[in-house]
Amino acid sequence: MSATEELSAWAAALRPDDVPDHVLALAQSQIVSQLAAIRAGLRHPSGRRLVRAYGSPLASDPRQAACVLAALGSWLNFDDTAYAGHLSNSTVAVPVAYALAGQLDGTGLLTAVVAANECAARITAAATLGRFRGQVAVHTHLAGAVAGRLRAESAPADVWADALGVAYTLPPWTLFPGFIGSDAKLVHALAAVRAAMDACDAAHAGLHGTRDILEHPDGFLRHFATVPLAGAVTQELGRRWHTETLSFKVRPGGPGIDSAVDCALDLHRDHGPLREQDIEDVTVTASYYTVFADRHAAPYADSPEAPLSALLLSAPYTVATALLEGALTVDDFSAPSVRDARRWRLAERVRLEHDPEMTRALLRSEAPFGEALRQAGSAGRTWLRQFGGDQLADLLDAEAEPVPSFATSTKSTPAQVVVRMRDGRTYSTRRDIPVGAAGPETRRDHARLVRAKFLTQGGSPTVADACLRLRDASAGHTERSLREALSDLV
């Protein structure tokens, strides 16, 4: 049996009672969090252009609605992540579209989200040590959308295997200059979900895909992974839940900046209000992950005319904004906020420094790719050397073993922010796990965090509470709650 067939058989047969209660609770929070991200997308001027181009996220055809929901929730980097992948743009958007069409009750919706998470995260993990990670790994959404739809339709395992075989025959290959330097990012998740909907239609019609397309010697992993981890696709199915690795985004912004922004917000709260003219300089010390992301964004994020996708990755712009404003919101990535000269003057005085011990902590956590490195063994060190050089490879714990469970998973992306004032005062703070990222605080507080996220995007407290009680909801109640979560903006 191929990896695709084994994964398909497991996911098609998954029942609510197979899923631990705390995993279903995480999926419930994931739905609320992604609805908040979709609301943010709808409120932004570019989101309104998306709707003009592709139609309503509440369209009667769930295949069309799924594509628009995926796009609206993705491009502000307000979407939730896991080990491995930015999952929710497909794993939540597609089941929600089918629930909006009245095809799922609350328990069915949660089960579909978990099934989609597990399929998408596992295939993404298998290719994580390669060319594409994070939002650039758009192939995540092929699995997430296929699984989300077919679980909603109670499709047999053979249809799953054929749909995945068709979808991964034509995986998206992202070109970074367009992704970060233009508006093309706005449709990257939409295109992948649409391709997955086509693959499902083909499989339903009886067309067959290549069942071993993932691990075939000339298949998906051969071309997308420098170090393929084919075993990750089916490892400990039903016992090792990737949904447990979820990190919830509490504000817009790209990967790696979250801890630095948290620090800046803390400094503003404790020592503010801070004025640009009073600040001598700002030093952000962080792991290689943060430095790497900012290095790629910097050539594009140098002025108020910078593309939105670049600003979202820019540590100087986001940290400067958080220090001065005491917040980082969707409005900070559009006019008039992006034309605030104070932010740009301060951003010029924000300096990033790499801290090897912070990088070591990053590599020890499961997300974003520490677990993949452990599974890869010695080959992981080789990949890390190619990714960041000998110094980075030397930080990897040589004897570390893959974890048997994700129940205590973390996403450690440490940062320290030091602000030197012109009167000689210095303010400093550090954070190791960002607010909302996988870790003990998030496992305890995820429902509260996502409710607050939904409310900050103008959502109703009553609707938020209803969406946090979906497990026992009928199909009609589920549809009404989801529709009320978005209808005031559509």
XYZ file of N, CA, C and O in Angstrom, residues 78-253:
704
model
N -2.164 36.072 8.874
C -2.985 36.013 10.072
C -3.498 34.591 10.279
O -4.338 34.348 11.144
N -3.009 33.676 9.452
C -3.473 32.296 9.453
C -2.636 31.458 10.415
O -1.481 31.760 10.680
N -3.224 30.382 10.899
C -2.565 29.558 11.907
C -1.628 28.545 11.269
O -1.811 28.121 10.126
N -0.616 28.161 12.039
C 0.412 27.271 11.532
C 0.528 26.045 12.429
O -0.032 25.992 13.527
N 1.275 25.070 11.947
C 1.519 23.847 12.711
C 2.860 23.287 12.276
O 3.526 23.833 11.391
N 3.249 22.181 12.919
C 4.309 21.375 12.336
C 3.604 20.287 11.531
O 3.054 19.343 12.094
N 3.552 20.445 10.229
C 4.250 21.466 9.473
C 3.241 22.148 8.548
O 2.345 21.509 8.038
N 3.441 23.451 8.339
C 2.670 24.132 7.324
C 1.702 25.172 7.856
O 1.282 25.156 9.009
N 1.336 26.106 6.962
C 0.242 27.049 7.183
C -1.034 26.338 6.762
O -1.435 26.362 5.602
N -1.707 25.705 7.709
C -2.760 24.747 7.373
C -4.120 25.376 7.100
O -4.835 24.963 6.191
N -4.514 26.351 7.892
C -5.928 26.704 8.004
C -6.551 27.241 6.721
O -7.771 27.173 6.554
N -5.731 27.781 5.813
C -6.288 28.326 4.572
C -6.997 27.270 3.745
O -7.842 27.596 2.911
N -6.659 26.018 3.952
C -7.396 24.933 3.306
C -8.091 24.052 4.321
O -9.258 23.701 4.160
N -7.417 23.699 5.408
C -7.965 22.696 6.316
C -9.161 23.213 7.116
O -9.959 22.415 7.608
N -9.277 24.528 7.239
C -10.472 25.132 7.828
C -11.382 25.689 6.745
O -12.594 25.467 6.757
N -10.816 26.403 5.782
C -11.635 27.087 4.784
C -12.537 26.123 4.016
O -13.724 26.411 3.782
N -12.018 24.976 3.634
C -12.820 24.045 2.823
C -13.929 23.401 3.642
O -15.102 23.413 3.229
N -13.654 22.795 4.821
C -14.778 22.275 5.613
C -15.810 23.349 5.982
O -17.014 23.066 5.994
N -15.357 24.574 6.268
C -16.307 25.645 6.570
C -17.210 25.919 5.375
O -18.423 26.122 5.519
N -16.652 25.921 4.165
C -17.469 26.141 2.971
C -18.552 25.078 2.847
O -19.703 25.380 2.487
N -18.226 23.845 3.153
C -19.218 22.766 3.054
C -20.208 22.821 4.212
O -21.393 22.467 4.050
N -19.771 23.291 5.377
C -20.705 23.488 6.481
C -21.663 24.643 6.173
O -22.851 24.595 6.527
N -21.172 25.685 5.506
C -22.034 26.792 5.091
C -23.095 26.340 4.094
O -24.156 26.951 3.973
N -22.793 25.257 3.383
C -23.767 24.684 2.442
C -24.703 23.693 3.123
O -25.496 23.023 2.457
N -24.611 23.598 4.457
C -25.514 22.745 5.210
C -25.155 21.278 5.213
O -25.971 20.435 5.594
N -23.921 20.936 4.856
C -23.542 19.536 4.701
C -22.862 18.941 5.928
O -22.557 17.747 5.933
N -22.619 19.736 6.973
C -21.911 19.230 8.149
C -22.537 19.774 9.429
O -22.827 20.967 9.522
N -22.718 18.908 10.409
C -23.032 19.409 11.739
C -21.728 19.779 12.436
O -20.634 19.650 11.857
N -21.824 20.237 13.679
C -20.633 20.723 14.348
C -19.568 19.667 14.528
O -18.374 19.911 14.268
N -19.985 18.473 14.950
C -19.011 17.402 15.135
C -18.393 16.992 13.810
O -17.187 16.729 13.725
N -19.200 16.944 12.763
C -18.676 16.612 11.442
C -17.685 17.642 10.949
O -16.667 17.302 10.324
N -17.961 18.916 11.230
C -17.041 19.979 10.835
C -15.707 19.834 11.554
O -14.640 19.905 10.932
N -15.751 19.616 12.855
C -14.516 19.472 13.615
C -13.710 18.261 13.145
O -12.481 18.325 13.010
N -14.389 17.163 12.872
C -13.693 15.962 12.409
C -13.059 16.189 11.043
O -11.939 15.736 10.782
N -13.756 16.915 10.165
C -13.200 17.219 8.847
C -11.957 18.094 8.968
O -10.974 17.896 8.241
N -11.981 19.060 9.887
C -10.817 19.924 10.084
C -9.627 19.112 10.585
O -8.499 19.265 10.093
N -9.867 18.225 11.550
C -8.771 17.403 12.070
C -8.213 16.495 10.980
O -6.985 16.377 10.814
N -9.093 15.835 10.219
C -8.625 14.962 9.142
C -7.792 15.744 8.139
O -6.736 15.276 7.671
N -8.267 16.948 7.782
C -7.531 17.773 6.822
C -6.192 18.227 7.403
O -5.159 18.225 6.714
N -6.192 18.634 8.685
C -4.930 19.003 9.335
C -3.911 17.879 9.251
O -2.737 18.097 8.908
N -4.347 16.682 9.608
C -3.417 15.557 9.682
C -2.848 15.213 8.309
O -1.660 14.929 8.165
N -3.692 15.237 7.284
C -3.203 14.937 5.931
C -2.254 16.023 5.434
O -1.160 15.733 4.925
N -2.658 17.273 5.566
C -1.847 18.374 5.041
C -0.533 18.516 5.799
O 0.530 18.721 5.192
N -0.578 18.420 7.136
C 0.639 18.598 7.925
C 1.635 17.481 7.659
O 2.854 17.720 7.608
N 1.156 16.266 7.499
C 2.055 15.134 7.301
C 2.754 15.201 5.936
O 3.966 14.969 5.836
N 2.017 15.525 4.904
C 2.649 15.638 3.588
C 3.601 16.833 3.560
O 4.700 16.764 2.995
N 3.219 17.921 4.210
C 4.108 19.084 4.284
C 5.368 18.752 5.068
O 6.478 19.149 4.678
N 5.228 18.025 6.179
C 6.393 17.624 6.960
C 7.348 16.777 6.135
O 8.573 16.907 6.251
N 6.803 15.924 5.292
C 7.645 15.044 4.478
C 8.520 15.830 3.509
O 9.579 15.348 3.087
N 8.087 17.047 3.156
C 8.847 17.875 2.207
C 9.428 19.127 2.830
O 9.955 19.986 2.120
N 9.375 19.235 4.168
C 9.806 20.465 4.831
C 11.288 20.772 4.599
O 11.675 21.937 4.449
N 12.120 19.741 4.579
C 13.546 19.965 4.344
C 13.791 20.020 2.835
O 14.341 19.120 2.215
N 13.350 21.109 2.282
C 13.439 21.304 0.845
C 13.400 22.766 0.490
O 13.793 23.631 1.277
N 12.860 23.051 -0.649
C 12.892 24.409 -1.191
C 11.818 25.311 -0.574
O 12.003 26.521 -0.446
N 10.693 24.715 -0.188
C 9.537 25.520 0.207
C 9.128 25.220 1.647
O 8.987 24.065 2.041
N 8.896 26.313 2.411
C 8.364 26.213 3.759
C 7.414 27.373 3.991
O 7.414 28.346 3.254
N 6.630 27.260 5.058
C 5.713 28.342 5.396
C 4.678 28.556 4.306
O 4.226 27.622 3.650
N 4.293 29.815 4.094
C 3.263 30.104 3.100
C 3.727 29.842 1.671
O 2.900 29.653 0.785
N 5.026 29.828 1.455
C 5.533 29.550 0.105
C 5.275 28.090 -0.278
O 5.212 27.756 -1.457
N 5.099 27.228 0.718
C 4.793 25.809 0.459
C 3.299 25.670 0.187
O 2.535 25.123 0.988
N 2.882 26.150 -0.968
C 1.461 26.179 -1.301
C 0.917 24.763 -1.519
O -0.296 24.537 -1.434
N 1.803 23.806 -1.764
C 1.344 22.432 -1.971
C 0.635 21.881 -0.734
O -0.116 20.898 -0.837
N 0.849 22.487 0.428
C 0.113 22.107 1.637
C -1.385 22.063 1.378
O -2.102 21.184 1.853
N -1.869 23.033 0.596
C -3.308 23.198 0.433
C -3.926 22.201 -0.544
O -5.152 22.077 -0.587
N -3.099 21.502 -1.300
C -3.654 20.417 -2.104
C -4.215 19.339 -1.180
O -5.361 18.899 -1.328
N -3.410 18.910 -0.217
C -3.865 17.885 0.718
C -4.961 18.420 1.630
O -5.962 17.729 1.890
N -4.781 19.642 2.140
C -5.768 20.195 3.054
C -7.136 20.329 2.418
O -8.165 20.022 3.042
N -7.171 20.769 1.158
C -8.452 20.968 0.487
C -9.077 19.651 0.051
O -10.294 19.456 0.173
N -8.272 18.727 -0.476
C -8.804 17.417 -0.852
C -9.401 16.725 0.375
O -10.528 16.230 0.364
N -8.639 16.694 1.466
C -9.107 16.009 2.671
C -10.307 16.722 3.282
O -11.266 16.076 3.729
N -10.277 18.056 3.320
C -11.390 18.796 3.900
C -12.683 18.562 3.145
O -13.746 18.375 3.751
N -12.624 18.542 1.821
C -13.838 18.322 1.034
C -14.307 16.876 1.109
O -15.496 16.611 1.340
N -13.394 15.937 0.901
C -13.821 14.541 0.814
C -14.285 14.010 2.165
O -15.161 13.140 2.216
N -13.737 14.529 3.259
C -14.256 14.131 4.569
C -15.652 14.696 4.774
O -16.533 14.028 5.341
N -15.888 15.922 4.280
C -17.219 16.509 4.375
C -18.235 15.717 3.560
O -19.414 15.641 3.921
N -17.781 15.143 2.459
C -18.667 14.378 1.578
C -18.734 12.899 1.930
O -19.441 12.140 1.263
N -18.004 12.483 2.969
C -17.934 11.059 3.348
C -17.540 10.191 2.161
O -18.084 9.099 1.950
N -16.586 10.667 1.370
C -16.150 9.946 0.173
C -15.348 8.711 0.564
O -14.640 8.715 1.581
N -15.405 7.642 -0.241
C -14.623 6.438 0.060
C -13.126 6.675 -0.146
O -12.708 7.579 -0.874
N -12.329 5.821 0.462
C -10.873 5.994 0.455
C -10.295 5.978 -0.954
O -9.315 6.680 -1.235
N -10.865 5.197 -1.856
C -10.342 5.156 -3.227
C -10.445 6.518 -3.902
O -9.561 6.899 -4.681
N -11.523 7.235 -3.634
C -11.675 8.575 -4.214
C -10.612 9.505 -3.634
O -10.015 10.320 -4.349
N -10.339 9.397 -2.336
C -9.275 10.194 -1.715
C -7.938 9.938 -2.407
O -7.227 10.881 -2.779
N -7.604 8.657 -2.563
C -6.295 8.319 -3.131
C -6.166 8.833 -4.556
O -5.102 9.331 -4.964
N -7.251 8.730 -5.328
C -7.197 9.228 -6.706
C -7.106 10.751 -6.737
O -6.342 11.319 -7.534
N -7.871 11.424 -5.877
C -7.831 12.894 -5.866
C -6.447 13.396 -5.467
O -5.906 14.326 -6.080
N -5.857 12.801 -4.433
C -4.500 13.199 -4.042
C -3.495 12.867 -5.134
O -2.562 13.643 -5.399
N -3.676 11.733 -5.795
C -2.773 11.362 -6.882
C -2.830 12.338 -8.040
O -1.804 12.665 -8.652
N -4.030 12.818 -8.365
C -4.175 13.825 -9.424
C -3.585 15.162 -8.960
O -2.814 15.811 -9.689
N -3.936 15.590 -7.743
C -3.498 16.908 -7.258
C -1.982 17.009 -7.186
O -1.393 18.020 -7.607
N -1.326 15.976 -6.668
C 0.129 16.049 -6.481
C 0.905 15.698 -7.753
O 2.134 15.740 -7.752
N 0.196 15.417 -8.830
C 0.846 15.345 -10.138
C 1.139 16.750 -10.664
O 2.058 16.944 -11.464
N 0.368 17.739 -10.178
C 0.506 19.120 -10.648
C 0.702 20.063 -9.458
O -0.057 21.017 -9.268
N 1.721 19.862 -8.630
C 1.891 20.709 -7.438
C 2.372 22.111 -7.798
O 3.165 22.289 -8.728
N 1.898 23.128 -7.051
C 2.329 24.511 -7.338
C 3.781 24.736 -6.948
O 4.242 24.254 -5.918
N 4.486 25.485 -7.779
C 5.900 25.801 -7.569
C 6.001 27.315 -7.454
O 5.901 28.047 -8.435
N 6.203 27.835 -6.233
C 6.157 29.264 -5.983
C 7.450 29.943 -6.407
O 8.542 29.486 -6.068
N 7.334 31.058 -7.106
C 8.477 31.899 -7.454
C 8.504 33.078 -6.489
O 7.579 33.900 -6.456
N 9.554 33.165 -5.690
C 9.593 34.085 -4.561
C 9.472 35.559 -4.959
O 8.791 36.320 -4.262
N 10.097 36.040 -6.040
C 9.958 37.468 -6.357
C 8.504 37.894 -6.538
O 8.120 38.979 -6.106
N 7.703 37.047 -7.186
C 6.292 37.382 -7.338
C 5.536 37.272 -6.033
O 4.628 38.066 -5.741
N 5.889 36.290 -5.221
C 5.210 36.058 -3.950
C 5.389 37.238 -3.005
O 4.440 37.684 -2.358
N 6.600 37.770 -2.915
C 6.868 38.836 -1.952
C 6.823 40.222 -2.579
O 6.624 41.223 -1.888
N 6.969 40.310 -3.900
C 7.117 41.611 -4.531
C 5.916 42.101 -5.302
O 5.999 43.121 -5.987
N 4.773 41.415 -5.187
C 3.594 41.828 -5.952
C 2.331 41.399 -5.211
O 2.389 40.851 -4.105
N 1.191 41.607 -5.859
C -0.087 41.184 -5.279
C -0.399 39.721 -5.562
O -1.464 39.233 -5.158
N 0.505 39.003 -6.213
C 0.230 37.609 -6.559
C -0.016 36.748 -5.325
O -0.747 35.754 -5.378
N 0.594 37.124 -4.187
C 0.404 36.345 -2.969
C -1.065 36.249 -2.584
O -1.487 35.280 -1.942
N -1.861 37.243 -2.956
C -3.258 37.248 -2.568
C -4.027 36.044 -3.122
O -5.063 35.667 -2.574
N -3.528 35.453 -4.190
C -4.268 34.351 -4.811
C -3.534 33.022 -4.719
O -3.964 32.042 -5.313
N -2.434 32.945 -3.949
C -1.670 31.705 -3.953
C -2.445 30.564 -3.310
O -2.448 29.441 -3.817
N -3.115 30.810 -2.197
C -3.892 29.744 -1.563
C -5.128 29.422 -2.388
O -5.516 28.249 -2.511
N -5.738 30.446 -2.962
C -6.915 30.232 -3.801
C -6.606 29.287 -4.950
O -7.371 28.354 -5.243
N -5.475 29.504 -5.617
C -5.125 28.671 -6.773
C -4.932 27.212 -6.375
O -5.356 26.288 -7.088
N -4.307 26.984 -5.222
C -4.082 25.608 -4.780
C -5.387 24.927 -4.402
O -5.609 23.749 -4.722
N -6.261 25.647 -3.707
C -7.553 25.057 -3.326
C -8.392 24.779 -4.562
O -9.053 23.740 -4.660
N -8.351 25.680 -5.525
C -9.102 25.438 -6.763
C -8.578 24.200 -7.485
O -9.355 23.381 -7.992
N -7.264 24.028 -7.529
C -6.697 22.835 -8.153
C -7.145 21.576 -7.416
O -7.424 20.538 -8.028
N -7.213 21.658 -6.085
C -7.669 20.510 -5.308
C -9.137 20.212 -5.570
O -9.540 19.033 -5.639
N -9.970 21.246 -5.724
C -11.380 21.020 -6.058
C -11.499 20.320 -7.413
O -12.319 19.404 -7.594
N -10.676 20.715 -8.373
C -10.678 20.052 -9.685
C -10.251 18.592 -9.557
O -10.818 17.706 -10.214
N -9.265 18.328 -8.708
C -8.801 16.955 -8.512
C -9.903 16.096 -7.896
O -10.082 14.928 -8.268
N -10.643 16.658 -6.952
C -11.766 15.924 -6.364
C -12.848 15.641 -7.398
O -13.408 14.528 -7.447
N -13.160 16.640 -8.220
C -14.157 16.428 -9.281
C -13.711 15.310 -10.216
O -14.512 14.465 -10.626
N -12.427 15.297 -10.562
C -11.904 14.253 -11.445
C -12.040 12.880 -10.802
O -12.469 11.910 -11.448
N -11.689 12.780 -9.522
C -11.774 11.489 -8.839
C -13.218 11.029 -8.705
O -13.518 9.831 -8.868
N -14.116 11.945 -8.415
C -15.535 11.579 -8.333
C -16.061 11.061 -9.670
O -16.952 10.203 -9.709
N -15.514 11.584 -10.756
C -15.952 11.164 -12.092
C -15.315 9.851 -12.534
O -15.614 9.353 -13.624
N -14.418 9.305 -11.715
C -13.806 8.027 -12.030
C -12.429 8.109 -12.651
O -11.876 7.075 -13.059
N -11.841 9.314 -12.709
C -10.477 9.437 -13.218
C -9.489 9.024 -12.126
O -9.714 9.287 -10.943
N -8.411 8.397 -12.517
C -7.469 7.835 -11.557
C -6.178 8.644 -11.508
O -5.685 9.129 -12.524
N -5.637 8.769 -10.296
C -4.340 9.394 -10.100
C -3.289 8.348 -9.779
O -3.602 7.170 -9.546
N -2.040 8.770 -9.777
C -0.940 7.868 -9.438
C -0.905 7.694 -7.920
O -0.636 8.645 -7.191
N -1.150 6.472 -7.469
C -1.316 6.240 -6.039
C -0.019 6.443 -5.253
O -0.059 6.782 -4.074
N 1.134 6.229 -5.880
C 2.405 6.417 -5.166
C 3.102 7.705 -5.596
O 4.324 7.808 -5.570
N 2.310 8.733 -5.927
C 2.876 9.973 -6.451
C 3.773 10.667 -5.431
O 4.718 11.382 -5.804
N 3.553 10.449 -4.138
C 4.379 11.118 -3.131
C 5.782 10.546 -3.087
O 6.778 11.277 -3.166
N 5.895 9.211 -2.957
C 7.202 8.588 -2.749
C 7.802 7.991 -4.011
O 8.912 7.425 -3.974
N 7.126 8.076 -5.147
C 7.656 7.553 -6.414
C 9.063 8.124 -6.661
O 9.341 9.280 -6.337
N 9.980 7.323 -7.221
C 11.354 7.819 -7.464
C 11.417 9.121 -8.266
O 12.393 9.874 -8.142
N 10.389 9.395 -9.069
C 10.346 10.656 -9.803
C 9.076 11.422 -9.453
O 8.525 12.138 -10.282
N 8.625 11.258 -8.192
C 7.375 11.868 -7.767
C 7.552 13.170 -7.010
O 8.582 13.847 -7.097
N 6.532 13.496 -6.215
C 6.476 14.783 -5.529
C 7.685 15.023 -4.629
O 8.345 16.068 -4.709
N 7.984 14.091 -3.740
C 9.079 14.312 -2.799
C 10.425 14.400 -3.505
O 11.321 15.132 -3.055
N 10.583 13.694 -4.585
C 11.834 13.755 -5.347
C 12.115 15.180 -5.804
O 13.264 15.641 -5.820
N 11.082 15.919 -6.153
C 11.272 17.259 -6.723
C 11.106 18.383 -5.702
O 11.621 19.485 -5.912
N 10.396 18.117 -4.597
C 10.111 19.189 -3.636
C 10.920 19.090 -2.349
O 10.945 20.036 -1.574
N 11.560 17.967 -2.085
C 12.294 17.783 -0.837
C 13.758 17.512 -1.129
O 14.092 16.615 -1.906
N 14.631 18.293 -0.496
C 16.061 17.991 -0.561
C 16.360 16.733 0.244
O 17.157 15.883 -0.163
N 15.712 16.618 1.399
C 15.799 15.416 2.240
C 14.373 14.901 2.425
O 13.654 15.354 3.315
N 13.926 13.976 1.584
C 12.555 13.475 1.710
C 12.365 12.695 3.003
O 13.234 11.934 3.420
N 11.203 12.898 3.624
C 10.845 12.175 4.848
C 9.533 11.441 4.611
O 8.505 11.728 5.236
N 9.562 10.490 3.690
C 8.336 9.808 3.279
C 7.628 9.156 4.457
O 6.388 9.085 4.493
N 8.382 8.681 5.440
C 7.762 8.033 6.589
C 6.881 8.957 7.401
O 5.981 8.484 8.123
N 7.094 10.274 7.309
C 6.295 11.219 8.075
C 4.835 11.225 7.646
O 3.958 11.624 8.425
N 4.554 10.777 6.425
C 3.185 10.831 5.912
C 2.257 9.923 6.720
O 1.097 10.281 6.976
N 2.734 8.798 7.138
C 1.863 7.830 7.817
C 2.335 7.479 9.226
O 1.771 6.589 9.859
N 3.332 8.157 9.737
C 3.885 7.806 11.039
C 2.862 7.960 12.158
O 2.293 9.030 12.366
N 2.604 6.894 12.891
C 1.754 6.901 14.083
C 0.399 7.558 13.832
O -0.090 8.373 14.625
N -0.251 7.177 12.727
C -1.576 7.709 12.442
C -2.525 7.387 13.591
O -2.602 6.259 14.063
N -3.271 8.393 14.022
C -4.216 8.195 15.107
C -3.600 8.206 16.486
O -4.320 8.085 17.488
N -2.305 8.378 16.580
C -1.625 8.440 17.873
C -0.734 9.675 17.996
O -0.545 10.185 19.104
N -0.218 10.121 16.890
C 0.671 11.302 16.878
C -0.080 12.395 16.112
O -0.102 12.414 14.883
N -0.728 13.301 16.852
C -1.654 14.262 16.258
C -0.931 15.559 15.926
O -0.534 16.317 16.814
N -0.793 15.848 14.643
C -0.170 17.115 14.232
C -1.010 18.311 14.650
O -0.478 19.416 14.816
N -2.303 18.122 14.833
C -3.162 19.212 15.294
C -2.688 19.739 16.649
O -2.903 20.912 16.976
N -2.015 18.905 17.441
C -1.488 19.347 18.732
C -0.354 20.355 18.593
O 0.022 20.994 19.579
N 0.198 20.506 17.399
C 1.301 21.449 17.191
C 0.825 22.824 16.720
O 1.638 23.664 16.351
N -0.490 23.066 16.735
C -1.029 24.323 16.231
C -0.485 25.527 16.998
O -0.388 25.519 18.227
N -0.154 26.566 16.230
C 0.141 27.895 16.760
C -0.903 28.848 16.207
O -1.178 28.843 14.999
N -1.488 29.661 17.072
C -2.555 30.580 16.670
C -1.990 31.985 16.519
O -1.382 32.520 17.453
N -2.214 32.583 15.346
C -1.738 33.940 15.101
C -2.677 34.934 15.780
O -3.873 34.937 15.520
N -2.130 35.786 16.643
C -2.955 36.756 17.346
C -2.901 38.134 16.703
O -3.643 39.034 17.103
N -2.019 38.283 15.705
C -1.967 39.542 14.962
C -1.359 39.255 13.590
O -0.687 38.240 13.412
N -1.586 40.119 12.602
C -0.968 39.891 11.291
C 0.543 40.037 11.361
O 1.089 40.690 12.256
N 1.226 39.419 10.428
C 2.684 39.510 10.388
C 3.299 38.182 10.025
O 2.760 37.123 10.334
